[in-house]
N, CA, C and O atoms as a MOPAC input file, in Angstrom:
PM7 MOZYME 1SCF
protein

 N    -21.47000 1  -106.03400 1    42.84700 1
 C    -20.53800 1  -105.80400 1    41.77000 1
 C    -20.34800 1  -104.29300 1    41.63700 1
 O    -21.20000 1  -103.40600 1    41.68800 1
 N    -18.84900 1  -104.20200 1    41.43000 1
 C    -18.52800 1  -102.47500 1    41.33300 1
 C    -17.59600 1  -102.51600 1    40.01600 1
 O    -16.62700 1  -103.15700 1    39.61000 1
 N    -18.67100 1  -101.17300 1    39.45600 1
 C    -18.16700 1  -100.79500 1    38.23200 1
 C    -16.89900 1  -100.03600 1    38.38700 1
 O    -16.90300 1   -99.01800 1    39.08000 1
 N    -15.61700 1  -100.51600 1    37.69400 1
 C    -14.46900 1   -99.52100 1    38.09700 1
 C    -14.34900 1   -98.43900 1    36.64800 1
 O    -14.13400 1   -97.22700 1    36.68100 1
 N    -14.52200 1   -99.13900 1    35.64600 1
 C    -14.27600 1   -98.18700 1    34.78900 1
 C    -14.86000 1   -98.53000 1    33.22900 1
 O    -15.43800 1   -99.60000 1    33.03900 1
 N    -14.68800 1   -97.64100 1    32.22500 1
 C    -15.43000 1   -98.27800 1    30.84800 1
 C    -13.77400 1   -97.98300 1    30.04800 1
 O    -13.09400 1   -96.98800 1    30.29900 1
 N    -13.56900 1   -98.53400 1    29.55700 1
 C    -12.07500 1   -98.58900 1    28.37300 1
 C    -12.48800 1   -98.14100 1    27.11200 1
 O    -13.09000 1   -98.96800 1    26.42800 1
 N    -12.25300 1   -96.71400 1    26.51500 1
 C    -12.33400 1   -96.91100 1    25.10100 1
 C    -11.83600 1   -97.91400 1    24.44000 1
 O    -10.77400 1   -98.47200 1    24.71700 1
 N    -12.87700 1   -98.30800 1    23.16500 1
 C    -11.94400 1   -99.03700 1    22.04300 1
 C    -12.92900 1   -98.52400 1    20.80900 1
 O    -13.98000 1   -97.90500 1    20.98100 1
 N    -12.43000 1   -98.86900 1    19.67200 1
 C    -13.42800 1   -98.09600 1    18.47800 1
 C    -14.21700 1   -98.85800 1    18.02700 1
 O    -15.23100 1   -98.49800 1    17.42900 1
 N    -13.88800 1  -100.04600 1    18.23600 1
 C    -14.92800 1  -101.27400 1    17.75800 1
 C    -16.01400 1  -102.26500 1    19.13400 1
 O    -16.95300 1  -102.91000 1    18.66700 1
 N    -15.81600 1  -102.31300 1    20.66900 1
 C    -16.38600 1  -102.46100 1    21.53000 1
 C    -16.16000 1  -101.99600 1    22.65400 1
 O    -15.21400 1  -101.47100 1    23.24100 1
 N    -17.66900 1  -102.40800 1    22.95100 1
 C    -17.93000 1  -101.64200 1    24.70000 1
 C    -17.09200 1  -102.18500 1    25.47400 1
 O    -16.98600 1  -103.39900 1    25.30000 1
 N    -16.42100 1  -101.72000 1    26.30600 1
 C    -15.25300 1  -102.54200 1    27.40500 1
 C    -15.90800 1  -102.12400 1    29.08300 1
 O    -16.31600 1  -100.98700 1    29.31800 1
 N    -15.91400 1  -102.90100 1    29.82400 1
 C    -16.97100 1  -102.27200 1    31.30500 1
 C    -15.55000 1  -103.51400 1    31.80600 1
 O    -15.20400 1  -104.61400 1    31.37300 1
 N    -15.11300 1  -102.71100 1    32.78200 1
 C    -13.96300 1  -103.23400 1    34.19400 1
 C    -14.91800 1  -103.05100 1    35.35000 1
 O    -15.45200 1  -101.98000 1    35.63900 1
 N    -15.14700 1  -104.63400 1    36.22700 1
 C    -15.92500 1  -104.44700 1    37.38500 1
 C    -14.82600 1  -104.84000 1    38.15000 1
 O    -13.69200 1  -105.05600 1    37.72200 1
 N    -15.33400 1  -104.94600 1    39.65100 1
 C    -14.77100 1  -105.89900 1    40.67000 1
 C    -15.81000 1  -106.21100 1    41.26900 1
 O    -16.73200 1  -105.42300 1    41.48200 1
 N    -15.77500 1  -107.99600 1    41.78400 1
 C    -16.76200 1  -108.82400 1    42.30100 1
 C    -15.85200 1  -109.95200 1    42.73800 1
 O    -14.93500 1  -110.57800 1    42.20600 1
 N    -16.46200 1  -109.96900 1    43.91600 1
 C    -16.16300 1  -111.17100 1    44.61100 1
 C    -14.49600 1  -111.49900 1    44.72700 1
 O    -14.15000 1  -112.67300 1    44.85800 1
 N    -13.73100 1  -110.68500 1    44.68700 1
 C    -12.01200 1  -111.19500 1    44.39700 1
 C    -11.58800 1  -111.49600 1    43.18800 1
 O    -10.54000 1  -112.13000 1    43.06400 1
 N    -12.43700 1  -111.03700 1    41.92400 1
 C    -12.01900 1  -111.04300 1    40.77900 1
 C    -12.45000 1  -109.50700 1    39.93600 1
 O    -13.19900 1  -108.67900 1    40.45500 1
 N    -11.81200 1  -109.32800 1    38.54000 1
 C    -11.94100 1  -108.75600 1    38.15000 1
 C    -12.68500 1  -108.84400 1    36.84200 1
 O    -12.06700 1  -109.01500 1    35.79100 1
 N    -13.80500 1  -108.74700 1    36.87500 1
 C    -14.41300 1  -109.25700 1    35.24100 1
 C    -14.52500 1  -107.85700 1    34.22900 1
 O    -15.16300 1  -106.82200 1    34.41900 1
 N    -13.59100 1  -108.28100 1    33.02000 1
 C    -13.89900 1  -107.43900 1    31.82800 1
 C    -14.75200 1  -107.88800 1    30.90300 1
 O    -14.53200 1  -108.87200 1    30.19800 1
 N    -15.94300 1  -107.06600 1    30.85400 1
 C    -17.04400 1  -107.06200 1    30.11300 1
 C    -16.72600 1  -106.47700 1    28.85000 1
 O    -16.55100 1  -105.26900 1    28.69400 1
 N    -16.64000 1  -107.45800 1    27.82400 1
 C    -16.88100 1  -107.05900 1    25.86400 1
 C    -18.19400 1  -107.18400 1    25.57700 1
 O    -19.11900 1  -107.99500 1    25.61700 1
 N    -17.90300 1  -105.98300 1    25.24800 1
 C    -19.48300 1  -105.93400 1    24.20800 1
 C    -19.38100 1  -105.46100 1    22.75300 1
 O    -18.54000 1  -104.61700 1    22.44200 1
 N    -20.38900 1  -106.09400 1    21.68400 1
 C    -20.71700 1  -106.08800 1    20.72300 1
 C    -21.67100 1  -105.94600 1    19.89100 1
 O    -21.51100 1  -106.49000 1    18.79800 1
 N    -22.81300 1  -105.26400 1    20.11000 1
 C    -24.34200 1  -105.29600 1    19.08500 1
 C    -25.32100 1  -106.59700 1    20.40900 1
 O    -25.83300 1  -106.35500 1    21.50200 1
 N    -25.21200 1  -107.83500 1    19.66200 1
 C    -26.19600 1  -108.38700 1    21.10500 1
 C    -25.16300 1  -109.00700 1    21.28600 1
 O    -25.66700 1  -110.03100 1    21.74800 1
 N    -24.08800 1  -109.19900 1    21.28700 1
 C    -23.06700 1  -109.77900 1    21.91300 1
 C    -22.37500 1  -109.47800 1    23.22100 1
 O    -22.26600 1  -108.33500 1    23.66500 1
 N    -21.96700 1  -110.43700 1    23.74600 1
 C    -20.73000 1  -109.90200 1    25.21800 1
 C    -19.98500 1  -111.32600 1    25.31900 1
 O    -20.46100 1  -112.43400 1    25.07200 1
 N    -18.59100 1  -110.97000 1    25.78000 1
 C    -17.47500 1  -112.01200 1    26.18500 1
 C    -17.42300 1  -111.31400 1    27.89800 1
 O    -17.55000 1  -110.16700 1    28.32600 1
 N    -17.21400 1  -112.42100 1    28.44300 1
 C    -16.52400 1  -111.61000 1    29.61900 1
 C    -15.74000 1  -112.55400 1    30.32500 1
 O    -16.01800 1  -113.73900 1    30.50400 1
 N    -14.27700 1  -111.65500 1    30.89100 1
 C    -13.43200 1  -112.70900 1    31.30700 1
 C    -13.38200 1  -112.21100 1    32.43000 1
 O    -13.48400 1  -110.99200 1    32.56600 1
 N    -13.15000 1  -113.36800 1    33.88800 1
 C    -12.73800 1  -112.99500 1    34.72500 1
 C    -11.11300 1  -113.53300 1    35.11000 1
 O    -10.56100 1  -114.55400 1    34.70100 1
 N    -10.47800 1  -112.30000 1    36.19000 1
 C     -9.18400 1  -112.56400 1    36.14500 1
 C     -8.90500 1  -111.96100 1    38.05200 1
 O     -8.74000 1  -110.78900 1    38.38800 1
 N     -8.93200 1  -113.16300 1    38.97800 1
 C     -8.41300 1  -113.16000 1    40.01200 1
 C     -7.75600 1  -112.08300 1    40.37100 1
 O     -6.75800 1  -111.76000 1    39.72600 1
 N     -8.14900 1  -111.38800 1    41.37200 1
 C     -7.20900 1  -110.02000 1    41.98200 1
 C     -5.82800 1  -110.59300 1    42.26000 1
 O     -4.76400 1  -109.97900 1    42.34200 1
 N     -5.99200 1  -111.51200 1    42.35000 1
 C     -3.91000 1  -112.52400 1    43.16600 1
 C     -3.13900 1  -112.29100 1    42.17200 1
 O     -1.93500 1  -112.19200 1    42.40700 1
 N     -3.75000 1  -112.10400 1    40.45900 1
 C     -3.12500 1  -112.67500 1    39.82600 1
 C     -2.40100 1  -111.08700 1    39.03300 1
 O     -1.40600 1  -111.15700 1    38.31100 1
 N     -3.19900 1  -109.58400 1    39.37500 1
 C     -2.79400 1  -109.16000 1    39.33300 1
 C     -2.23900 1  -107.96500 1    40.12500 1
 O     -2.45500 1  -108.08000 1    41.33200 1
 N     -1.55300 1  -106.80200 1    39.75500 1
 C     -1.33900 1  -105.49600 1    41.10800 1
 C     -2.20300 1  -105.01000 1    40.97600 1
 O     -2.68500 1  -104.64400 1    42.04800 1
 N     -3.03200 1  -104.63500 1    39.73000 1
 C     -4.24300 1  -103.27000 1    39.78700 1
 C     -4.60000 1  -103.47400 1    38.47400 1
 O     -3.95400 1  -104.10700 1    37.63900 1
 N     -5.76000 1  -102.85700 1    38.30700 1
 C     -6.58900 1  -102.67200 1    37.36200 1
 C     -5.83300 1  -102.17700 1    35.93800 1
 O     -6.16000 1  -102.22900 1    34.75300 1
 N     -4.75600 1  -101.71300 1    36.59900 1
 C     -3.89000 1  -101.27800 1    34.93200 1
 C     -3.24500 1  -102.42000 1    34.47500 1
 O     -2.70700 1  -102.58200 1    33.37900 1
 N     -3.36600 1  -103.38600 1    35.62100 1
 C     -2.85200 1  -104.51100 1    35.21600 1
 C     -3.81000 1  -104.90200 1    33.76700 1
 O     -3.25400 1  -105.00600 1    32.67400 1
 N     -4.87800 1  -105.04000 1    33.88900 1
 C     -5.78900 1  -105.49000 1    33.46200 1
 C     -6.25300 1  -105.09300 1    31.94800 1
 O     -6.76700 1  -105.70500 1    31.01200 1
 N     -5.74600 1  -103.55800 1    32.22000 1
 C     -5.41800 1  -102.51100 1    30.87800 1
 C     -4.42300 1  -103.45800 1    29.65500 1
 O     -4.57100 1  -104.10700 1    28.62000 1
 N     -3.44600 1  -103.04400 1    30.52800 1
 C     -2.29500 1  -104.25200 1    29.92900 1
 C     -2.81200 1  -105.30600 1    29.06300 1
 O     -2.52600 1  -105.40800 1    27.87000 1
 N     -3.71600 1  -106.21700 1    29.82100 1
 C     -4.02600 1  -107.29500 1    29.07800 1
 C     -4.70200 1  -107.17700 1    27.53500 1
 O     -4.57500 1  -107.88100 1    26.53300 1
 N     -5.46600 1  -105.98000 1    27.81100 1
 C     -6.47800 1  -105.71400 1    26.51500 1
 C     -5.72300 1  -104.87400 1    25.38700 1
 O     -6.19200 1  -103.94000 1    24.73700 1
 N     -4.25300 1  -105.50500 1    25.29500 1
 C     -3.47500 1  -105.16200 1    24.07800 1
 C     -4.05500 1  -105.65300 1    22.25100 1
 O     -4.96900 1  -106.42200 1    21.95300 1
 N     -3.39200 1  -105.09700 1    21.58600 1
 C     -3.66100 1  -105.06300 1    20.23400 1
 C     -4.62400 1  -106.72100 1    19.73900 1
 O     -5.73700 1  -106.94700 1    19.26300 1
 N     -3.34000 1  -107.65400 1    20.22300 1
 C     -3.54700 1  -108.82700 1    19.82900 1
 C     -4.85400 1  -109.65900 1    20.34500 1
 O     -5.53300 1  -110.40200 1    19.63600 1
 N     -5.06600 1  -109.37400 1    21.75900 1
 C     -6.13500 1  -109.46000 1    22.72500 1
 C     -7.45800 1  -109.42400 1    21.74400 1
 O     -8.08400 1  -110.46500 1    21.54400 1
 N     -7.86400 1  -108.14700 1    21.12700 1
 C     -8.71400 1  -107.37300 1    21.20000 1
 C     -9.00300 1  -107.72700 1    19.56400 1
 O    -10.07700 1  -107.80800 1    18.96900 1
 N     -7.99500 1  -107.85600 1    19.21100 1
 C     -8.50400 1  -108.43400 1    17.51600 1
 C     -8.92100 1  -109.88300 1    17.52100 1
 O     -9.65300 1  -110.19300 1    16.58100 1
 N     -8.59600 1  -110.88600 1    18.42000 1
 C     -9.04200 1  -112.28000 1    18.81500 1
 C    -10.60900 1  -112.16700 1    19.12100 1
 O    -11.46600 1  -112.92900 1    18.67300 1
 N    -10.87700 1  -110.80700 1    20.17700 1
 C    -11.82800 1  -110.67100 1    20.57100 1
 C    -12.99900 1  -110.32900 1    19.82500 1
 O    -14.08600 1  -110.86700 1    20.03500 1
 N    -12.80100 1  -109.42300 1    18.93100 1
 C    -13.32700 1  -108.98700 1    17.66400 1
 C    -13.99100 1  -110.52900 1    16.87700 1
 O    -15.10700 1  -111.05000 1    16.90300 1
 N    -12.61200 1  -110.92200 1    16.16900 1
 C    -13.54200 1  -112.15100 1    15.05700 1
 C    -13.98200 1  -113.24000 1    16.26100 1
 O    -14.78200 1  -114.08200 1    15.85200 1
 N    -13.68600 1  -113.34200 1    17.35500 1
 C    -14.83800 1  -114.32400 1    18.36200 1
 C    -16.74300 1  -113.58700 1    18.15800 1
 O    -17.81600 1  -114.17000 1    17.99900 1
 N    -16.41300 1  -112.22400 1    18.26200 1
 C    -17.83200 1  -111.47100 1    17.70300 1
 C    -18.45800 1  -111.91700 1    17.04000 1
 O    -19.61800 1  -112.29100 1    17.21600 1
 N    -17.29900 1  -112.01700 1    15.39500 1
 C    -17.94500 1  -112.43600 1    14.13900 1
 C    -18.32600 1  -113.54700 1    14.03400 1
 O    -19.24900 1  -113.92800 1    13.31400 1
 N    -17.49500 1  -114.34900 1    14.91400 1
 C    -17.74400 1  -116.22500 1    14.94900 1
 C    -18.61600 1  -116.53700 1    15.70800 1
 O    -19.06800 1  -117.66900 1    15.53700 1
 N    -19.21500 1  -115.69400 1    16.84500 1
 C    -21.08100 1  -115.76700 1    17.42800 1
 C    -21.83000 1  -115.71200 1    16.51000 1
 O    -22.66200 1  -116.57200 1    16.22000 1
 N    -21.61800 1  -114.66400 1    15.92400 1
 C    -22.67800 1  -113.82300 1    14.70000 1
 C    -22.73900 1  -115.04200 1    13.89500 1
 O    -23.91000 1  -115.36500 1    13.69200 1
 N    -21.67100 1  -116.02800 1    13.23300 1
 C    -21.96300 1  -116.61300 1    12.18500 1
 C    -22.77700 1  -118.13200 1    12.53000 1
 O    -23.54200 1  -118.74600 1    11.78800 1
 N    -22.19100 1  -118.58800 1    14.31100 1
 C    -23.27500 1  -119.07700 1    15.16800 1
 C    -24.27400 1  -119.12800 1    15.32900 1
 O    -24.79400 1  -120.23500 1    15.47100 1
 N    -25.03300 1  -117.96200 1    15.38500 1
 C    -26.10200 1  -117.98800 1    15.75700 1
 C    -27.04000 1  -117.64900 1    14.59400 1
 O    -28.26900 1  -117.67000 1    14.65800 1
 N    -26.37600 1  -117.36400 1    13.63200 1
 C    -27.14900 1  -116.93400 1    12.16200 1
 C    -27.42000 1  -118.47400 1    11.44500 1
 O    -28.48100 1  -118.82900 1    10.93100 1
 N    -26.44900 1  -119.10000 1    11.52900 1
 C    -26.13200 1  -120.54200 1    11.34500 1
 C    -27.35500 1  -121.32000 1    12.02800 1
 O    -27.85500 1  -122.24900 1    11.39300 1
 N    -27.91500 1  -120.95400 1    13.42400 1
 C    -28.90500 1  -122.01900 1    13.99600 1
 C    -30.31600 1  -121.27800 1    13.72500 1
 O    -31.38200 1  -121.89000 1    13.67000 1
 N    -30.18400 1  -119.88600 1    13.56500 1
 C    -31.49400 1  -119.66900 1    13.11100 1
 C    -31.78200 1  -120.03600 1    11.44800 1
 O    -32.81100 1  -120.37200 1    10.86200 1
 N    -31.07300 1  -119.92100 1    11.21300 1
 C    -31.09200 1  -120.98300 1     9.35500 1
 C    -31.47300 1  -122.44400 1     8.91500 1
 O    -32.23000 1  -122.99700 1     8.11700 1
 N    -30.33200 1  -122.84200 1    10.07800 1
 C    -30.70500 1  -124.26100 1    10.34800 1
 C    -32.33500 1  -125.16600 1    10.60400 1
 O    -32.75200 1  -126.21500 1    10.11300 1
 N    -32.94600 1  -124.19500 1    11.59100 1
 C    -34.42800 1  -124.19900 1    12.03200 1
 C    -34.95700 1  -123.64600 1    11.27400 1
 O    -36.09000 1  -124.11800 1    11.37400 1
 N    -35.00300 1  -122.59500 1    10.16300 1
 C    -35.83100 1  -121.73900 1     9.90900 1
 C    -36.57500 1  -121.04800 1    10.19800 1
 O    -37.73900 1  -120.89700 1     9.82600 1
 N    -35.59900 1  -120.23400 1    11.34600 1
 C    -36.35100 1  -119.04000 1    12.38200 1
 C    -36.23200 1  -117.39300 1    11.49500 1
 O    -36.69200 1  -116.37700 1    12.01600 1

């Protein structure tokens, strides 16, 4: 796996690899991570990929954060961990 680049954002870590004929963007969050992968076929280049991580993207991505967080706070409650 090759690291191509890290993406500012003000609220998460963003890591662009390439592996295997895809491109996986790594989100990160506190102990959190999303990561999507997206077929080189599907795009021209890595700015392609930029592209994707528009406004709307990235605020979905965000409350998916909050909706782990309330996940996993939820099962350690549940048990009484």
């Amino acid at each position: 796996m090759r690291q191509l680049a890290n993406i500012p954002h003000p609220e998460v870590n963003i890591t662009l690899f390439s592996w295997n004929g895809k491109y996986l963007i790594k989100l990160e969050k506190g102990p959190f991570e999303q990561t999507y992968k997206v077929s080189e076929m599907d795009v021209t280049s890595d700015e392609d990929i930029r592209m994707l991580l528009d406004e709307e993207f990235m605020q979905a991505a965000v409350a998916r954060f909050r909706h782990m967080h309330t996940d996993l706070q939820a099962a350690f409650d549940r048990n009484g961990i």
